């Protein structure tokens, strides 16, 4: 008998990594059929293609190329295009979305419009801060979803507190994090990051930090200062590079092009500390047992901070510099129990097979 079809919708770098873990597990272990819709949000060689190649994903079945002047227009146009595609698919196909991007929300809206079941991985993350587009995307996607796959126990509790699984009928499952699956399974590259000796691995790209000149300038000023005593190495996100040029802000750290997954893992594993505003890198720093600083007013993963593995800072120079002194004093990180056991793909796949039978 032909297995039912799972339609994955992805658009950005972290989604490709999560997709790879689940897609390959489902392909190797079930009779479910799969389709990948790539929304084209990240579409360059070093932000997209390299992840499909390194993580052994096939070419996406559909590659969209929606262009828009702002996020609202993008989500609207994308939802229109995806709905049209879904309407051509078999009615009992299900849609899987990941995380909190504009592609996630557009995918969720489209699945609902097309009358398909919707499954959301990385469900239940909450900051309570609706000035962040990610919070809007994840809360709305959760509300539309039939099944919620959660990375942490706290994510599951957040959903329960909001009435999911009771007042709001839906299935909740703590699967652990597909990013941890990737971190455990995928080998680090062999090349050491440039420079010798200790370094701070830094990534900055969150819209909330880079669109505002003052905030970006405050963060870069702190990184430039830190670089004087310990090398700060940054694989620069293209959006951040663009803003630095527009605002005329000078970055006096060691700058790299964006890295592929293997090189990124090596880069994090060899670092002394991590400074980031990335939800993915904050988790990976913890997986690699690196003490870190999360430059976000409302971090996505407060669990890591409560575990004494990271320090949270607002995007202000003095706060970041003082916070970094606290990072140095954090205790050694013992393990990574918060995000499960590295078998999230298996748990999601097993659930899917049951759910769809
Ligand atoms: N990443 C990468 N190369 C880089 C920077 C990040 O492979 O140069 C990976 C990182 O290891 C993590 C994911 O991309 O797995 C996180 O993506 P990003 O920081 O773009 O997004 P976020 O997680 O903040 O949504």
mmCIF file of C-alpha atoms and ligand atoms in Angstrom:
data_model
loop_
_atom_site.group_PDB
_atom_site.id
_atom_site.type_symbol
_atom_site.label_atom_id
_atom_site.label_comp_id
_atom_site.label_asym_id
_atom_site.label_seq_id
_atom_site.Cartn_x
_atom_site.Cartn_y
_atom_site.Cartn_z
ATOM 1 C CA UNK A 1 0.000 0.000 0.000
ATOM 2 C CA UNK A 2 1.236 3.478 -0.828
ATOM 3 C CA UNK A 3 2.200 5.457 2.300
ATOM 4 C CA UNK A 4 0.626 8.831 2.885
ATOM 5 C CA UNK A 5 2.494 11.926 1.826
ATOM 6 C CA UNK A 6 4.289 14.304 4.195
ATOM 7 C CA UNK A 7 4.877 17.746 2.708
ATOM 8 C CA UNK A 8 7.752 19.603 4.388
ATOM 9 C CA UNK A 9 7.844 23.381 4.033
ATOM 10 C CA UNK A 10 11.233 25.048 4.633
ATOM 11 C CA UNK A 11 12.894 28.315 3.707
ATOM 12 C CA UNK A 12 15.876 29.165 5.904
ATOM 13 C CA UNK A 13 19.209 27.677 6.945
ATOM 14 C CA UNK A 14 18.160 26.241 10.328
ATOM 15 C CA UNK A 15 15.082 24.650 8.754
ATOM 16 C CA UNK A 16 17.233 22.747 6.239
ATOM 17 C CA UNK A 17 19.222 21.195 9.094
ATOM 18 C CA UNK A 18 16.090 20.073 10.969
ATOM 19 C CA UNK A 19 14.520 18.863 7.724
ATOM 20 C CA UNK A 20 17.584 16.781 6.869
ATOM 21 C CA UNK A 21 17.433 14.853 10.113
ATOM 22 C CA UNK A 22 13.745 14.043 9.800
ATOM 23 C CA UNK A 23 13.535 13.586 6.028
ATOM 24 C CA UNK A 24 16.388 11.095 5.948
ATOM 25 C CA UNK A 25 15.052 9.162 8.919
ATOM 26 C CA UNK A 26 11.576 8.890 7.383
ATOM 27 C CA UNK A 27 13.058 7.913 4.004
ATOM 28 C CA UNK A 28 15.172 5.143 5.525
ATOM 29 C CA UNK A 29 12.646 3.746 7.980
ATOM 30 C CA UNK A 30 9.070 4.175 6.756
ATOM 31 C CA UNK A 31 6.868 3.852 3.700
ATOM 32 C CA UNK A 32 5.660 7.435 3.988
ATOM 33 C CA UNK A 33 6.143 9.496 0.845
ATOM 34 C CA UNK A 34 7.709 12.943 1.136
ATOM 35 C CA UNK A 35 7.747 16.213 -0.733
ATOM 36 C CA UNK A 36 9.845 19.290 0.032
ATOM 37 C CA UNK A 37 8.666 22.794 -0.764
ATOM 38 C CA UNK A 38 11.560 25.283 -0.494
ATOM 39 C CA UNK A 39 10.184 28.791 -0.216
ATOM 40 C CA UNK A 40 13.435 30.391 -1.365
ATOM 41 C CA UNK A 41 13.808 32.627 1.707
ATOM 42 C CA UNK A 42 17.485 31.620 1.808
ATOM 43 C CA UNK A 43 18.469 30.662 -1.718
ATOM 44 C CA UNK A 44 22.197 31.270 -2.159
ATOM 45 C CA UNK A 45 24.947 28.671 -2.386
ATOM 46 C CA UNK A 46 26.275 29.262 1.122
ATOM 47 C CA UNK A 47 22.909 29.789 2.863
ATOM 48 C CA UNK A 48 20.984 26.974 1.149
ATOM 49 C CA UNK A 49 22.674 24.673 -1.413
ATOM 50 C CA UNK A 50 25.553 23.698 0.863
ATOM 51 C CA UNK A 51 23.139 22.364 3.503
ATOM 52 C CA UNK A 52 21.252 20.232 0.969
ATOM 53 C CA UNK A 53 24.572 18.822 -0.282
ATOM 54 C CA UNK A 54 26.324 18.289 3.049
ATOM 55 C CA UNK A 55 23.277 16.846 4.777
ATOM 56 C CA UNK A 56 22.428 14.578 1.841
ATOM 57 C CA UNK A 57 19.045 16.010 1.044
ATOM 58 C CA UNK A 58 17.658 15.612 -2.475
ATOM 59 C CA UNK A 59 16.886 18.732 -4.487
ATOM 60 C CA UNK A 60 13.628 20.274 -3.241
ATOM 61 C CA UNK A 61 10.568 19.113 -5.214
ATOM 62 C CA UNK A 62 9.489 22.713 -5.560
ATOM 63 C CA UNK A 63 11.632 25.831 -5.342
ATOM 64 C CA UNK A 64 9.644 29.030 -4.990
ATOM 65 C CA UNK A 65 11.076 32.443 -5.640
ATOM 66 C CA UNK A 66 8.679 34.895 -4.061
ATOM 67 C CA UNK A 67 10.017 38.430 -3.834
ATOM 68 C CA UNK A 68 8.377 41.132 -1.746
ATOM 69 C CA UNK A 69 9.077 44.547 -0.229
ATOM 70 C CA UNK A 70 8.337 43.536 3.342
ATOM 71 C CA UNK A 71 7.565 40.542 5.538
ATOM 72 C CA UNK A 72 3.770 40.914 5.409
ATOM 73 C CA UNK A 73 3.746 41.003 1.640
ATOM 74 C CA UNK A 74 6.137 38.046 1.561
ATOM 75 C CA UNK A 75 3.994 35.924 3.886
ATOM 76 C CA UNK A 76 0.843 36.782 1.933
ATOM 77 C CA UNK A 77 2.307 36.029 -1.494
ATOM 78 C CA UNK A 78 3.982 32.884 -0.240
ATOM 79 C CA UNK A 79 0.808 31.598 1.404
ATOM 80 C CA UNK A 80 -0.984 32.147 -1.901
ATOM 81 C CA UNK A 81 1.605 30.176 -3.868
ATOM 82 C CA UNK A 82 1.840 27.330 -1.367
ATOM 83 C CA UNK A 83 -1.952 27.029 -1.114
ATOM 84 C CA UNK A 84 -2.156 26.670 -4.898
ATOM 85 C CA UNK A 85 0.453 23.898 -4.758
ATOM 86 C CA UNK A 86 -1.250 22.095 -1.877
ATOM 87 C CA UNK A 87 -4.598 22.212 -3.649
ATOM 88 C CA UNK A 88 -3.049 20.091 -6.420
ATOM 89 C CA UNK A 89 -1.924 17.421 -3.936
ATOM 90 C CA UNK A 90 -3.834 14.431 -2.615
ATOM 91 C CA UNK A 91 -6.288 15.447 0.113
ATOM 92 C CA UNK A 92 -4.880 13.201 2.826
ATOM 93 C CA UNK A 93 -1.347 14.618 2.593
ATOM 94 C CA UNK A 94 -0.111 16.347 5.754
ATOM 95 C CA UNK A 95 2.054 19.438 6.124
ATOM 96 C CA UNK A 96 5.081 19.737 8.414
ATOM 97 C CA UNK A 97 6.559 23.127 9.305
ATOM 98 C CA UNK A 98 9.598 23.932 11.422
ATOM 99 C CA UNK A 99 10.420 26.682 13.886
ATOM 100 C CA UNK A 100 9.341 30.290 13.598
ATOM 101 C CA UNK A 101 10.206 31.801 10.224
ATOM 102 C CA UNK A 102 7.962 33.617 7.763
ATOM 103 C CA UNK A 103 8.012 30.399 5.714
ATOM 104 C CA UNK A 104 6.727 28.519 8.780
ATOM 105 C CA UNK A 105 3.741 30.824 9.143
ATOM 106 C CA UNK A 106 2.996 30.935 5.407
ATOM 107 C CA UNK A 107 3.144 27.127 5.331
ATOM 108 C CA UNK A 108 0.779 26.883 8.286
ATOM 109 C CA UNK A 109 -1.751 29.278 6.759
ATOM 110 C CA UNK A 110 -1.623 27.375 3.473
ATOM 111 C CA UNK A 111 -2.089 23.958 5.079
ATOM 112 C CA UNK A 112 -5.180 25.228 6.848
ATOM 113 C CA UNK A 113 -6.574 26.889 3.724
ATOM 114 C CA UNK A 114 -6.035 23.658 1.804
ATOM 115 C CA UNK A 115 -7.774 21.683 4.567
ATOM 116 C CA UNK A 116 -4.720 19.564 5.396
ATOM 117 C CA UNK A 117 -3.478 18.379 8.772
ATOM 118 C CA UNK A 118 -0.679 20.563 10.103
ATOM 119 C CA UNK A 119 2.253 19.394 12.219
ATOM 120 C CA UNK A 120 4.674 21.833 13.845
ATOM 121 C CA UNK A 121 8.190 21.008 14.973
ATOM 122 C CA UNK A 122 9.771 23.298 17.617
ATOM 123 C CA UNK A 123 6.363 24.052 18.986
ATOM 124 C CA UNK A 124 5.721 25.778 22.317
ATOM 125 C CA UNK A 125 8.699 28.150 22.354
ATOM 126 C CA UNK A 126 7.510 31.373 24.009
ATOM 127 C CA UNK A 127 9.199 34.667 24.825
ATOM 128 C CA UNK A 128 6.007 36.663 25.357
ATOM 129 C CA UNK A 129 7.570 39.407 23.219
ATOM 130 C CA UNK A 130 5.312 40.187 20.263
ATOM 131 C CA UNK A 131 7.724 42.833 18.958
ATOM 132 C CA UNK A 132 9.729 39.845 17.616
ATOM 133 C CA UNK A 133 8.435 38.490 14.290
ATOM 134 C CA UNK A 134 9.502 34.995 15.383
ATOM 135 C CA UNK A 135 7.085 35.111 18.329
ATOM 136 C CA UNK A 136 4.177 36.092 16.094
ATOM 137 C CA UNK A 137 5.067 33.324 13.651
ATOM 138 C CA UNK A 138 5.367 30.579 16.245
ATOM 139 C CA UNK A 139 2.285 31.498 18.282
ATOM 140 C CA UNK A 140 0.070 31.666 15.190
ATOM 141 C CA UNK A 141 1.536 28.485 13.730
ATOM 142 C CA UNK A 142 0.944 26.654 17.004
ATOM 143 C CA UNK A 143 -2.657 27.829 17.068
ATOM 144 C CA UNK A 144 -3.258 26.371 13.609
ATOM 145 C CA UNK A 145 -1.455 23.069 14.250
ATOM 146 C CA UNK A 146 -2.956 19.642 14.916
ATOM 147 C CA UNK A 147 0.244 18.155 16.309
ATOM 148 C CA UNK A 148 2.952 19.877 18.344
ATOM 149 C CA UNK A 149 6.448 18.395 18.485
ATOM 150 C CA UNK A 150 8.382 20.052 21.314
ATOM 151 C CA UNK A 151 12.156 20.316 21.810
ATOM 152 C CA UNK A 152 12.023 20.794 25.585
ATOM 153 C CA UNK A 153 9.747 19.891 28.467
ATOM 154 C CA UNK A 154 9.267 23.597 29.117
ATOM 155 C CA UNK A 155 7.952 24.078 25.562
ATOM 156 C CA UNK A 156 5.390 21.359 26.219
ATOM 157 C CA UNK A 157 4.386 22.975 29.526
ATOM 158 C CA UNK A 158 3.973 26.346 27.783
ATOM 159 C CA UNK A 159 1.471 24.763 25.414
ATOM 160 C CA UNK A 160 -0.419 23.015 28.196
ATOM 161 C CA UNK A 161 -0.719 26.315 30.103
ATOM 162 C CA UNK A 162 -2.312 27.849 27.000
ATOM 163 C CA UNK A 163 -4.867 25.035 26.874
ATOM 164 C CA UNK A 164 -3.323 22.927 24.100
ATOM 165 C CA UNK A 165 -4.216 19.281 24.442
ATOM 166 C CA UNK A 166 -7.284 20.184 26.552
ATOM 167 C CA UNK A 167 -9.339 23.292 25.670
ATOM 168 C CA UNK A 168 -7.629 23.362 22.282
ATOM 169 C CA UNK A 169 -7.767 19.810 20.919
ATOM 170 C CA UNK A 170 -4.361 18.844 19.584
ATOM 171 C CA UNK A 171 -1.609 16.306 20.200
ATOM 172 C CA UNK A 172 1.514 17.301 22.113
ATOM 173 C CA UNK A 173 4.751 15.373 22.132
ATOM 174 C CA UNK A 174 8.157 16.059 23.687
ATOM 175 C CA UNK A 175 10.496 14.701 21.041
ATOM 176 C CA UNK A 176 13.703 16.555 21.861
ATOM 177 C CA UNK A 177 15.533 18.676 19.336
ATOM 178 C CA UNK A 178 16.329 17.735 15.729
ATOM 179 C CA UNK A 179 19.281 20.149 16.031
ATOM 180 C CA UNK A 180 20.712 17.834 18.691
ATOM 181 C CA UNK A 181 20.225 14.849 16.374
ATOM 182 C CA UNK A 182 22.255 16.754 13.788
ATOM 183 C CA UNK A 183 24.909 17.806 16.262
ATOM 184 C CA UNK A 184 25.432 14.226 17.412
ATOM 185 C CA UNK A 185 25.252 12.574 13.967
ATOM 186 C CA UNK A 186 26.948 14.976 11.603
ATOM 187 C CA UNK A 187 30.718 15.115 11.719
ATOM 188 C CA UNK A 188 32.613 18.339 12.255
ATOM 189 C CA UNK A 189 34.809 19.548 9.405
ATOM 190 C CA UNK A 190 38.574 19.112 9.636
ATOM 191 C CA UNK A 191 39.727 22.676 9.071
ATOM 192 C CA UNK A 192 40.375 24.749 12.126
ATOM 193 C CA UNK A 193 38.953 28.254 12.081
ATOM 194 C CA UNK A 194 41.544 30.817 10.993
ATOM 195 C CA UNK A 195 43.932 32.125 13.595
ATOM 196 C CA UNK A 196 45.520 30.253 16.407
ATOM 197 C CA UNK A 197 44.784 30.137 20.105
ATOM 198 C CA UNK A 198 41.539 30.839 21.898
ATOM 199 C CA UNK A 199 38.694 32.619 20.229
ATOM 200 C CA UNK A 200 35.132 33.711 20.794
ATOM 201 C CA UNK A 201 32.753 32.386 18.110
ATOM 202 C CA UNK A 202 30.184 35.082 17.382
ATOM 203 C CA UNK A 203 27.073 35.224 15.190
ATOM 204 C CA UNK A 204 24.703 38.188 14.986
ATOM 205 C CA UNK A 205 21.779 38.367 12.583
ATOM 206 C CA UNK A 206 18.447 38.720 14.443
ATOM 207 C CA UNK A 207 16.230 41.364 12.830
ATOM 208 C CA UNK A 208 15.605 42.916 16.260
ATOM 209 C CA UNK A 209 19.357 43.514 16.628
ATOM 210 C CA UNK A 210 20.485 44.491 13.144
ATOM 211 C CA UNK A 211 17.688 46.669 11.768
ATOM 212 C CA UNK A 212 18.219 49.319 14.449
ATOM 213 C CA UNK A 213 21.442 51.276 13.931
ATOM 214 C CA UNK A 214 21.914 51.986 17.623
ATOM 215 C CA UNK A 215 21.529 48.360 18.692
ATOM 216 C CA UNK A 216 23.779 47.011 15.949
ATOM 217 C CA UNK A 217 26.383 49.637 16.676
ATOM 218 C CA UNK A 218 26.287 48.795 20.416
ATOM 219 C CA UNK A 219 26.779 45.087 19.737
ATOM 220 C CA UNK A 220 29.631 45.631 17.272
ATOM 221 C CA UNK A 221 31.322 48.073 19.594
ATOM 222 C CA UNK A 222 31.260 45.402 22.357
ATOM 223 C CA UNK A 223 32.629 42.738 19.972
ATOM 224 C CA UNK A 224 35.386 45.107 18.780
ATOM 225 C CA UNK A 225 36.368 45.709 22.409
ATOM 226 C CA UNK A 226 36.358 41.988 23.277
ATOM 227 C CA UNK A 227 38.500 41.324 20.179
ATOM 228 C CA UNK A 228 41.319 43.344 21.745
ATOM 229 C CA UNK A 229 41.807 40.746 24.485
ATOM 230 C CA UNK A 230 40.613 37.530 22.800
ATOM 231 C CA UNK A 231 40.091 36.994 19.092
ATOM 232 C CA UNK A 232 36.420 37.299 18.081
ATOM 233 C CA UNK A 233 35.635 35.364 14.889
ATOM 234 C CA UNK A 234 32.351 35.994 13.049
ATOM 235 C CA UNK A 235 30.936 34.083 10.085
ATOM 236 C CA UNK A 236 29.003 37.072 8.846
ATOM 237 C CA UNK A 237 25.338 36.645 7.941
ATOM 238 C CA UNK A 238 24.643 38.454 4.636
ATOM 239 C CA UNK A 239 21.847 40.541 6.211
ATOM 240 C CA UNK A 240 24.222 41.739 8.926
ATOM 241 C CA UNK A 241 26.920 42.569 6.389
ATOM 242 C CA UNK A 242 24.410 44.618 4.393
ATOM 243 C CA UNK A 243 23.330 46.601 7.461
ATOM 244 C CA UNK A 244 26.908 47.249 8.557
ATOM 245 C CA UNK A 245 27.638 48.726 5.145
ATOM 246 C CA UNK A 246 24.441 50.780 5.101
ATOM 247 C CA UNK A 247 25.010 52.167 8.601
ATOM 248 C CA UNK A 248 28.766 52.640 8.070
ATOM 249 C CA UNK A 249 29.640 50.570 11.153
ATOM 250 C CA UNK A 250 33.181 49.206 11.265
ATOM 251 C CA UNK A 251 33.612 45.599 12.418
ATOM 252 C CA UNK A 252 37.174 45.100 13.697
ATOM 253 C CA UNK A 253 37.009 41.326 14.335
ATOM 254 C CA UNK A 254 38.041 38.316 12.248
ATOM 255 C CA UNK A 255 35.297 37.986 9.636
ATOM 256 C CA UNK A 256 34.431 34.795 7.711
ATOM 257 C CA UNK A 257 31.935 34.032 4.979
ATOM 258 C CA UNK A 258 28.882 32.057 6.243
ATOM 259 C CA UNK A 259 29.967 28.468 6.941
ATOM 260 C CA UNK A 260 28.437 25.155 5.943
ATOM 261 C CA UNK A 261 27.257 22.741 8.635
ATOM 262 C CA UNK A 262 30.506 20.744 8.981
ATOM 263 C CA UNK A 263 32.710 23.821 9.235
ATOM 264 C CA UNK A 264 30.270 25.515 11.599
ATOM 265 C CA UNK A 265 30.355 22.569 13.958
ATOM 266 C CA UNK A 266 34.157 22.579 13.934
ATOM 267 C CA UNK A 267 34.113 26.359 14.489
ATOM 268 C CA UNK A 268 31.875 26.013 17.570
ATOM 269 C CA UNK A 269 33.668 23.000 19.002
ATOM 270 C CA UNK A 270 37.048 24.739 18.802
ATOM 271 C CA UNK A 271 35.829 28.011 20.333
ATOM 272 C CA UNK A 272 36.457 29.042 23.912
ATOM 273 C CA UNK A 273 33.167 30.928 24.256
ATOM 274 C CA UNK A 274 30.167 31.769 22.062
ATOM 275 C CA UNK A 275 28.343 35.074 21.646
ATOM 276 C CA UNK A 276 25.173 34.866 19.585
ATOM 277 C CA UNK A 277 21.652 36.035 18.936
ATOM 278 C CA UNK A 278 20.820 32.858 17.015
ATOM 279 C CA UNK A 279 18.318 30.401 18.429
ATOM 280 C CA UNK A 280 20.155 27.540 16.719
ATOM 281 C CA UNK A 281 23.686 28.566 17.673
ATOM 282 C CA UNK A 282 22.634 29.150 21.311
ATOM 283 C CA UNK A 283 21.532 25.496 21.456
ATOM 284 C CA UNK A 284 24.605 24.220 19.638
ATOM 285 C CA UNK A 285 26.909 26.144 21.987
ATOM 286 C CA UNK A 286 25.214 24.248 24.810
ATOM 287 C CA UNK A 287 25.501 20.920 22.959
ATOM 288 C CA UNK A 288 29.223 21.645 22.465
ATOM 289 C CA UNK A 289 29.449 22.523 26.189
ATOM 290 C CA UNK A 290 30.597 26.037 25.441
ATOM 291 C CA UNK A 291 29.671 28.818 27.820
ATOM 292 C CA UNK A 292 27.838 31.482 25.895
ATOM 293 C CA UNK A 293 26.187 34.856 25.808
ATOM 294 C CA UNK A 294 22.795 35.293 24.192
ATOM 295 C CA UNK A 295 22.266 38.843 22.977
ATOM 296 C CA UNK A 296 18.498 38.985 23.111
ATOM 297 C CA UNK A 297 16.160 40.831 25.443
ATOM 298 C CA UNK A 298 13.905 37.783 25.526
ATOM 299 C CA UNK A 299 15.917 34.675 24.650
ATOM 300 C CA UNK A 300 14.191 31.827 22.827
ATOM 301 C CA UNK A 301 15.772 29.204 25.085
ATOM 302 C CA UNK A 302 15.717 30.512 28.665
ATOM 303 C CA UNK A 303 16.240 26.886 29.733
ATOM 304 C CA UNK A 304 19.930 27.210 28.817
ATOM 305 C CA UNK A 305 20.331 30.340 30.912
ATOM 306 C CA UNK A 306 18.557 28.784 33.885
ATOM 307 C CA UNK A 307 20.916 25.787 33.545
ATOM 308 C CA UNK A 308 23.774 28.240 34.179
ATOM 309 C CA UNK A 309 25.282 27.560 30.774
ATOM 310 C CA UNK A 310 24.672 31.005 29.266
ATOM 311 C CA UNK A 311 24.180 34.655 30.170
ATOM 312 C CA UNK A 312 21.499 36.836 28.620
ATOM 313 C CA UNK A 313 22.247 40.414 27.571
ATOM 314 C CA UNK A 314 20.402 43.277 25.958
ATOM 315 C CA UNK A 315 22.058 44.802 22.889
ATOM 316 C CA UNK A 316 23.958 47.442 24.884
ATOM 317 C CA UNK A 317 27.748 47.734 24.889
ATOM 318 C CA UNK A 318 28.363 48.025 28.636
ATOM 319 C CA UNK A 319 25.881 45.264 29.398
ATOM 320 C CA UNK A 320 27.517 42.898 26.901
ATOM 321 C CA UNK A 321 31.008 43.581 28.257
ATOM 322 C CA UNK A 322 29.924 43.118 31.876
ATOM 323 C CA UNK A 323 27.904 40.067 30.849
ATOM 324 C CA UNK A 324 30.931 38.534 29.181
ATOM 325 C CA UNK A 325 32.813 38.659 32.493
ATOM 326 C CA UNK A 326 29.933 36.625 33.944
ATOM 327 C CA UNK A 327 30.192 34.160 31.033
ATOM 328 C CA UNK A 328 33.839 33.512 31.935
ATOM 329 C CA UNK A 329 32.773 32.647 35.468
ATOM 330 C CA UNK A 330 30.040 30.186 34.527
ATOM 331 C CA UNK A 331 30.676 26.618 35.697
ATOM 332 C CA UNK A 332 31.646 23.823 33.308
ATOM 333 C CA UNK A 333 28.660 22.458 31.360
ATOM 334 C CA UNK A 334 27.969 18.872 32.334
ATOM 335 C CA UNK A 335 25.695 17.598 29.528
ATOM 336 C CA UNK A 336 22.678 18.519 27.441
ATOM 337 C CA UNK A 337 19.610 16.868 28.961
ATOM 338 C CA UNK A 338 17.219 19.762 28.248
ATOM 339 C CA UNK A 339 16.931 18.945 24.545
ATOM 340 C CA UNK A 340 16.313 15.209 24.710
ATOM 341 C CA UNK A 341 18.502 12.301 23.698
ATOM 342 C CA UNK A 342 19.321 13.010 20.043
ATOM 343 C CA UNK A 343 16.543 10.742 18.788
ATOM 344 C CA UNK A 344 13.987 13.394 17.876
ATOM 345 C CA UNK A 345 13.729 12.227 14.252
ATOM 346 C CA UNK A 346 12.903 8.696 15.328
ATOM 347 C CA UNK A 347 10.278 9.906 17.802
ATOM 348 C CA UNK A 348 8.605 12.203 15.277
ATOM 349 C CA UNK A 349 8.707 9.546 12.582
ATOM 350 C CA UNK A 350 7.259 6.860 14.877
ATOM 351 C CA UNK A 351 4.499 9.231 15.908
ATOM 352 C CA UNK A 352 3.758 10.163 12.290
ATOM 353 C CA UNK A 353 3.484 6.548 11.204
ATOM 354 C CA UNK A 354 0.945 5.858 13.968
ATOM 355 C CA UNK A 355 -0.899 9.104 13.525
ATOM 356 C CA UNK A 356 -1.336 8.614 9.798
ATOM 357 C CA UNK A 357 -2.221 4.902 9.851
HETATM 358 N N1 LIG B 1 25.077 28.108 10.856
HETATM 359 C C1 LIG B 1 25.911 27.654 9.863
HETATM 360 N N2 LIG B 1 26.832 28.528 9.337
HETATM 361 C C2 LIG B 1 26.972 29.810 9.792
HETATM 362 C C3 LIG B 1 26.117 30.244 10.821
HETATM 363 C C4 LIG B 1 25.160 29.371 11.332
HETATM 364 O O1 LIG B 1 25.852 26.500 9.447
HETATM 365 O O2 LIG B 1 27.816 30.533 9.267
HETATM 366 C C5 LIG B 1 24.102 27.159 11.392
HETATM 367 C C6 LIG B 1 24.180 27.003 12.887
HETATM 368 O O3 LIG B 1 25.172 26.096 13.240
HETATM 369 C C7 LIG B 1 22.785 26.539 13.224
HETATM 370 C C8 LIG B 1 21.935 27.266 12.208
HETATM 371 O O4 LIG B 1 22.801 27.634 11.155
HETATM 372 O O5 LIG B 1 22.677 25.153 13.030
HETATM 373 C C9 LIG B 1 21.321 28.457 12.852
HETATM 374 O O6 LIG B 1 20.840 29.267 11.896
HETATM 375 P P1 LIG B 1 20.673 30.847 12.090
HETATM 376 O O7 LIG B 1 21.592 31.321 13.138
HETATM 377 O O8 LIG B 1 20.764 31.435 10.741
HETATM 378 O O9 LIG B 1 19.150 30.970 12.518
HETATM 379 P P2 LIG B 1 18.358 30.881 13.888
HETATM 380 O O10 LIG B 1 18.677 29.570 14.528
HETATM 381 O O11 LIG B 1 18.748 32.050 14.713
HETATM 382 O O12 LIG B 1 16.935 30.970 13.458
#
